[in-house]
Coordinates of N, CA and C in Angstrom, one line a residue:
D1 N 67.6 -32.2 21.8 CA 68.0 -31.6 23.1 C 69.5 -31.2 22.6
L2 N 70.0 -30.3 23.0 CA 71.5 -29.6 22.7 C 72.1 -28.9 24.3
S3 N 72.9 -29.7 24.2 CA 73.9 -28.9 25.7 C 75.6 -29.0 25.5
T4 N 75.8 -27.9 25.4 CA 77.1 -27.7 25.5 C 78.0 -28.4 26.8
L5 N 76.8 -28.2 28.0 CA 77.8 -28.9 29.4 C 78.3 -30.0 29.2
D6 N 77.2 -31.1 28.7 CA 77.6 -32.6 28.6 C 77.8 -33.1 27.0
G7 N 77.3 -32.4 26.0 CA 77.6 -32.3 24.7 C 76.6 -33.3 24.1
T8 N 75.3 -33.2 24.8 CA 74.1 -33.7 24.2 C 73.8 -33.1 22.8
G9 N 73.6 -33.6 21.6 CA 73.0 -33.1 20.6 C 74.3 -32.4 19.8
L10 N 75.6 -32.4 20.0 CA 76.4 -31.7 19.4 C 77.0 -32.3 18.1
D11 N 76.9 -33.7 18.0 CA 77.3 -34.7 16.9 C 76.1 -34.3 15.6
A12 N 74.8 -34.2 16.1 CA 73.8 -33.8 15.2 C 73.7 -32.5 14.7
V13 N 74.0 -31.4 15.6 CA 74.7 -29.9 15.3 C 75.9 -30.0 13.9
R14 N 76.7 -30.9 14.6 CA 77.8 -30.7 13.7 C 77.5 -31.4 11.9
A15 N 76.5 -32.4 12.1 CA 76.3 -32.7 10.9 C 75.3 -32.1 9.9
L16 N 74.5 -31.3 10.6 CA 73.9 -30.3 10.1 C 74.8 -29.3 9.3
V17 N 75.7 -28.4 9.9 CA 76.5 -27.3 9.7 C 77.9 -28.0 8.7
A18 N 78.2 -29.5 8.5 CA 79.3 -29.5 7.6 C 78.9 -29.4 6.4
G19 N 80.5 -28.8 6.0 CA 80.5 -28.3 4.2 C 79.3 -27.3 4.1
C20 N 78.8 -26.5 5.1 CA 77.9 -25.5 5.1 C 78.8 -24.1 5.8
T21 N 78.1 -23.2 5.4 CA 78.6 -21.8 5.7 C 77.6 -21.5 6.7
T22 N 77.8 -21.4 8.0 CA 76.4 -21.1 9.1 C 76.5 -20.0 10.0
L23 N 75.7 -19.1 9.9 CA 76.0 -18.3 10.9 C 74.8 -18.3 12.0
V24 N 75.8 -17.9 13.3 CA 75.2 -18.0 14.2 C 74.8 -16.6 15.0
A25 N 73.1 -16.5 15.2 CA 73.1 -15.8 15.8 C 72.0 -15.7 16.8
G26 N 71.7 -14.5 17.7 CA 70.5 -14.6 18.7 C 71.1 -13.7 19.8
N27 N 70.1 -13.5 20.9 CA 70.5 -12.4 22.0 C 71.7 -12.7 22.4
S28 N 72.0 -11.3 23.0 CA 73.3 -11.4 23.9 C 73.5 -12.3 25.1
G29 N 74.4 -13.1 25.4 CA 74.4 -13.8 26.5 C 73.6 -15.3 26.3
V30 N 73.5 -15.6 24.8 CA 72.7 -16.8 25.3 C 73.5 -18.1 25.0
G31 N 74.7 -17.7 24.3 CA 76.0 -19.1 24.4 C 76.1 -19.3 23.0
K32 N 76.3 -18.5 22.4 CA 76.3 -18.6 20.5 C 77.9 -18.9 20.3
S33 N 78.7 -18.1 20.9 CA 80.2 -18.6 21.0 C 80.5 -20.0 21.8
T34 N 79.9 -20.1 23.0 CA 80.3 -21.0 23.5 C 79.5 -22.6 22.5
L35 N 78.4 -22.4 21.7 CA 78.0 -23.7 21.1 C 79.0 -23.6 20.0
V36 N 79.8 -22.3 19.3 CA 80.4 -22.4 18.4 C 81.8 -23.4 18.5
G37 N 82.4 -22.7 20.3 CA 83.6 -23.8 20.7 C 83.3 -24.9 20.8
A38 N 82.2 -25.3 21.1 CA 82.0 -26.4 21.5 C 81.7 -27.7 20.3
L39 N 81.5 -27.1 18.9 CA 81.3 -27.8 17.8 C 82.5 -27.8 17.3
E40 N 83.4 -26.8 17.5 CA 84.9 -26.9 16.9 C 85.9 -26.8 18.2
P41 N 86.1 -27.6 18.5 CA 86.9 -27.7 19.8 C 88.3 -26.9 19.2
G42 N 89.2 -26.5 20.2 CA 90.4 -26.0 19.8 C 90.4 -24.4 19.4
L43 N 89.0 -23.8 19.6 CA 89.2 -22.6 18.8 C 89.4 -21.4 20.1
A44 N 89.2 -21.8 21.4 CA 89.5 -21.0 22.5 C 88.8 -19.7 22.2
L45 N 87.5 -19.9 22.1 CA 86.9 -18.6 21.8 C 86.7 -17.9 23.4
R46 N 86.7 -16.8 23.7 CA 86.4 -15.9 24.7 C 84.8 -15.8 24.9
T47 N 84.6 -16.5 26.1 CA 82.8 -16.6 26.7 C 82.8 -16.0 27.9
G48 N 81.6 -15.7 28.5 CA 81.6 -15.1 29.3 C 81.0 -15.9 30.5
S49 N 80.9 -15.7 31.8 CA 80.4 -16.2 32.6 C 78.7 -16.1 32.9
I50 N 78.2 -16.9 33.6 CA 76.7 -16.6 34.0 C 76.3 -16.0 35.0
S51 N 75.4 -14.7 34.9 CA 75.3 -13.7 35.8 C 74.5 -14.2 37.1
E52 N 74.8 -14.6 38.5 CA 74.2 -14.8 39.3 C 73.0 -14.0 39.5
S53 N 73.1 -12.8 39.3 CA 71.8 -12.0 39.4 C 70.6 -12.5 38.2
H54 N 71.1 -12.3 36.9 CA 70.1 -12.6 35.7 C 69.7 -14.2 35.4
R55 N 71.1 -14.9 36.1 CA 71.0 -16.4 35.5 C 70.7 -16.4 34.3
K56 N 71.8 -15.7 33.3 CA 72.0 -15.5 32.1 C 73.5 -15.1 31.7
G57 N 74.0 -15.7 30.2 CA 75.4 -15.2 29.8 C 75.4 -13.7 29.9
R58 N 76.8 -13.4 29.6 CA 77.3 -11.8 29.4 C 77.4 -11.9 28.0
H59 N 77.1 -10.4 27.9 CA 78.0 -10.0 26.2 C 79.3 -10.2 26.4
T60 N 79.8 -10.7 25.4 CA 81.4 -11.1 25.1 C 81.9 -10.9 23.9
T61 N 81.1 -11.4 22.6 CA 81.7 -11.1 21.3 C 81.3 -9.8 20.9
T62 N 82.5 -8.9 20.3 CA 82.3 -7.8 20.0 C 82.3 -7.4 18.8
F63 N 82.8 -8.5 17.5 CA 82.8 -8.6 16.0 C 82.5 -9.8 15.8
S64 N 81.8 -9.8 14.2 CA 81.8 -11.4 14.2 C 83.0 -11.9 13.2
A65 N 82.9 -13.5 13.5 CA 84.5 -13.6 13.0 C 84.1 -15.0 12.3
M66 N 84.5 -15.4 11.3 CA 84.3 -16.9 10.5 C 85.6 -17.9 10.9
Y67 N 85.1 -19.0 11.2 CA 86.3 -20.0 11.8 C 85.6 -21.5 10.5
P68 N 87.0 -21.9 10.0 CA 86.9 -23.2 9.4 C 86.4 -24.4 10.3
L69 N 85.6 -25.1 9.7 CA 85.2 -26.4 10.3 C 85.8 -27.5 10.3
T70 N 86.7 -28.3 11.0 CA 87.4 -29.5 10.5 C 86.7 -30.3 9.5
G71 N 85.3 -30.6 9.8 CA 84.5 -31.6 8.8 C 84.3 -30.7 7.1
G72 N 84.5 -29.7 7.1 CA 84.4 -28.9 5.9 C 83.3 -27.8 6.1
G73 N 83.4 -26.4 5.9 CA 82.4 -25.4 5.8 C 82.9 -24.4 6.9
F74 N 82.0 -23.3 7.1 CA 82.6 -22.3 8.1 C 81.1 -22.2 8.9
L75 N 81.6 -21.6 10.5 CA 81.1 -21.0 11.4 C 81.0 -19.6 11.4
I76 N 79.8 -18.9 11.4 CA 80.4 -17.1 11.8 C 79.6 -17.1 13.1
D77 N 80.3 -16.7 13.6 CA 80.2 -16.6 15.2 C 79.7 -14.8 15.4
T78 N 78.7 -14.3 16.0 CA 78.1 -12.8 15.9 C 77.9 -12.4 17.3
P79 N 78.5 -10.7 17.1 CA 77.8 -10.6 18.4 C 76.4 -10.6 18.9
G80 N 75.9 -10.4 20.0 CA 74.5 -10.4 20.4 C 73.7 -9.7 20.0
I81 N 72.5 -9.5 20.0 CA 71.4 -8.7 19.3 C 70.6 -8.3 20.7
K82 N 70.8 -6.9 20.8 CA 69.9 -6.3 21.7 C 68.6 -6.1 21.4
G83 N 68.0 -5.7 20.1 CA 66.9 -5.6 19.7 C 66.9 -5.1 18.2
F84 N 65.6 -4.9 17.5 CA 65.8 -4.4 16.2 C 64.8 -3.3 16.3
G85 N 65.1 -2.5 15.1 CA 64.5 -1.2 14.8 C 64.1 -1.4 13.3
L86 N 62.8 -0.8 13.1 CA 62.3 -0.5 12.0 C 62.5 0.4 11.4
I87 N 63.1 0.8 9.9 CA 63.6 2.1 9.6 C 62.4 2.4 8.4
D88 N 61.9 3.7 8.4 CA 60.9 4.3 7.4 C 59.6 3.1 7.4
I89 N 59.0 2.9 8.7 CA 57.8 2.0 8.1 C 57.3 2.8 9.4
D90 N 56.2 3.4 9.1 CA 55.3 4.2 9.6 C 54.4 3.1 10.3
D91 N 54.4 3.8 11.7 CA 53.2 2.5 12.5 C 52.0 2.4 12.0
H92 N 51.2 3.4 11.2 CA 49.9 2.8 10.4 C 50.4 2.3 9.2
E93 N 51.6 2.1 8.8 CA 51.9 1.5 7.7 C 52.3 -0.2 7.9
L94 N 52.7 -0.7 9.4 CA 53.4 -2.1 9.7 C 52.2 -2.8 9.3
W95 N 51.0 -2.9 9.6 CA 50.1 -3.7 9.3 C 50.2 -4.6 8.1
H96 N 50.5 -3.6 7.1 CA 50.8 -3.8 5.6 C 51.2 -4.9 5.5
Y97 N 52.7 -5.3 6.2 CA 53.6 -6.2 6.1 C 52.9 -7.7 6.9
F98 N 51.9 -7.5 7.4 CA 51.2 -9.1 7.9 C 50.2 -9.4 6.5
P99 N 50.2 -10.0 5.5 CA 49.4 -10.5 4.6 C 48.0 -10.9 5.3
E100 N 48.0 -11.3 6.1 CA 46.7 -12.0 6.8 C 45.8 -10.8 7.4
M101 N 46.5 -9.7 7.4 CA 46.0 -8.4 8.1 C 45.8 -7.5 6.9
M102 N 46.6 -7.5 6.0 CA 46.3 -6.7 5.0 C 44.9 -7.0 4.0
R103 N 44.9 -7.9 3.6 CA 43.7 -8.6 3.2 C 42.4 -8.2 3.9
I104 N 42.2 -8.0 4.9 CA 40.9 -7.7 5.6 C 41.0 -6.4 6.6
G105 N 42.3 -5.7 6.6 CA 42.1 -4.3 7.5 C 41.7 -3.2 6.8
A106 N 41.6 -3.3 5.2 CA 40.9 -1.8 4.7 C 39.6 -1.9 5.4
G107 N 39.0 -3.0 5.5 CA 37.4 -3.1 6.0 C 37.0 -2.4 7.3
C108 N 38.2 -1.7 8.0 CA 37.9 -1.6 9.5 C 37.0 0.0 9.2
R109 N 36.4 0.2 10.4 CA 35.7 1.3 10.7 C 36.2 2.5 10.4
F110 N 37.3 2.7 11.2 CA 38.1 4.0 10.8 C 39.0 3.6 9.9
Y111 N 39.6 4.8 8.8 CA 40.4 4.7 8.0 C 41.9 4.9 8.3
N112 N 41.9 5.1 9.3 CA 43.5 5.3 9.9 C 43.8 3.9 11.4
C113 N 42.6 3.0 11.1 CA 42.8 2.2 12.3 C 44.0 1.4 12.7
T114 N 44.6 1.4 13.8 CA 46.0 0.9 14.2 C 46.0 -0.9 14.3
H115 N 44.5 -1.0 14.6 CA 44.4 -2.5 14.8 C 44.8 -2.8 16.2
T116 N 44.7 -2.0 17.1 CA 45.3 -2.0 18.5 C 44.1 -1.9 19.5
H117 N 43.3 -1.1 19.2 CA 42.1 -0.7 20.4 C 40.9 -0.2 19.8
E118 N 40.8 -0.1 18.7 CA 39.7 0.7 18.2 C 38.4 0.3 18.1
P119 N 37.4 0.5 18.5 CA 35.9 -0.4 18.3 C 35.6 -0.6 16.8
G120 N 35.1 -2.0 16.5 CA 34.7 -2.0 15.5 C 36.0 -2.4 14.2
C121 N 37.2 -3.1 14.7 CA 38.4 -3.2 14.0 C 37.9 -4.4 13.6
V122 N 38.2 -4.9 12.1 CA 37.7 -6.0 11.6 C 39.1 -7.1 11.8
V123 N 40.4 -6.2 12.1 CA 41.2 -7.2 12.3 C 41.2 -7.7 13.7
R124 N 41.2 -7.2 14.7 CA 40.7 -7.4 16.0 C 39.7 -8.6 16.1
E125 N 38.5 -8.2 15.5 CA 37.5 -9.2 15.4 C 37.9 -10.6 14.7
A126 N 38.8 -10.5 13.6 CA 39.3 -11.9 12.9 C 40.0 -12.5 14.3
V127 N 40.7 -11.8 14.9 CA 41.9 -12.4 15.7 C 40.8 -13.5 17.0
A128 N 40.1 -12.7 17.2 CA 39.1 -13.2 18.4 C 38.2 -14.4 17.4
R129 N 38.1 -14.6 16.3 CA 37.4 -15.6 15.8 C 38.4 -16.7 15.3
G130 N 39.6 -16.3 15.5 CA 40.5 -17.3 14.8 C 40.8 -17.4 13.6
E131 N 40.5 -16.5 12.9 CA 40.7 -16.1 11.3 C 42.0 -15.8 11.2
V132 N 42.7 -14.9 12.1 CA 43.7 -14.7 12.1 C 44.9 -15.3 13.3
A133 N 45.9 -15.7 13.3 CA 46.7 -16.3 14.0 C 46.7 -15.1 15.5
R134 N 46.5 -15.5 16.5 CA 46.5 -14.7 17.6 C 48.8 -14.4 17.6
S135 N 49.3 -15.6 17.5 CA 50.6 -15.4 17.7 C 51.2 -14.4 16.6
R136 N 50.7 -14.1 15.5 CA 51.0 -13.2 14.4 C 50.4 -11.9 14.7
Y137 N 49.0 -11.7 15.5 CA 48.9 -10.3 15.8 C 49.6 -9.9 17.0
E138 N 50.1 -11.1 17.9 CA 50.8 -10.5 18.8 C 52.1 -9.8 19.0
S139 N 52.6 -10.9 17.5 CA 54.2 -10.1 17.1 C 53.9 -8.8 16.4
Y140 N 52.8 -8.5 15.7 CA 52.5 -7.0 15.1 C 52.6 -6.3 16.4
L141 N 51.8 -6.4 17.5 CA 51.8 -5.7 18.5 C 53.0 -5.3 19.2
K142 N 53.8 -6.4 19.2 CA 54.9 -6.2 20.0 C 55.9 -5.5 18.9
I143 N 56.1 -5.6 17.7 CA 57.0 -5.1 16.9 C 56.6 -3.2 16.7
R144 N 55.2 -2.9 16.9 CA 54.7 -1.6 17.2 C 55.3 -0.8 18.6
D145 N 55.2 -1.7 19.4 CA 55.5 -1.4 20.8 C 57.2 -1.3 21.2
E146 N 58.0 -1.9 20.4 CA 59.4 -2.3 20.4 C 59.9 -1.4 19.3
D147 N 59.3 -1.0 18.5 CA 59.7 -0.2 17.8 C 60.0 1.2 18.1
D148 N 58.8 1.6 19.1 CA 58.9 3.1 19.6 C 60.3 3.1 20.3
K149 N 60.7 2.1 20.8 CA 61.9 2.1 21.5 C 63.3 2.6 20.8
Y150 N 63.2 2.2 19.9 CA 64.6 2.3 18.9 C 64.4 3.9 17.8
R151 N 63.5 4.1 17.9 CA 63.1 5.4 17.1 C 64.0 6.5 17.5
K152 N 64.5 7.2 16.8 CA 65.4 8.6 17.3 C 64.6 9.9 17.2

């Protein structure tokens, strides 16, 4: 457990980052700067309040900054991430980046199978049998779906 509100777990995290250079990254408004400030009191980092409507933090950090740690090492606080896009990876090639799907995907009924809806898809069948982890397949589907949002 980790809480910047009551200090739970902060000593364990301090021990993990001592003497290291550690980058703190994650979605916007999740408390990265609050965590950095709690790990190294006195930094007086700008943080946002919790939104009443969304119950999440507000985007506050606008650039990356590196702070020295009293116990040695550095913490790098980064702006929040809204999403990732893929560059120069065609939708029909994305499955090549999932080795477990790549090994069996060539056996699909259609040469241009997207492994999303086609009948006789060996990848979807392998997922149903538990030979390909459902979580990995769902990651593949999510990347395909999200990537369309970021293409120009």
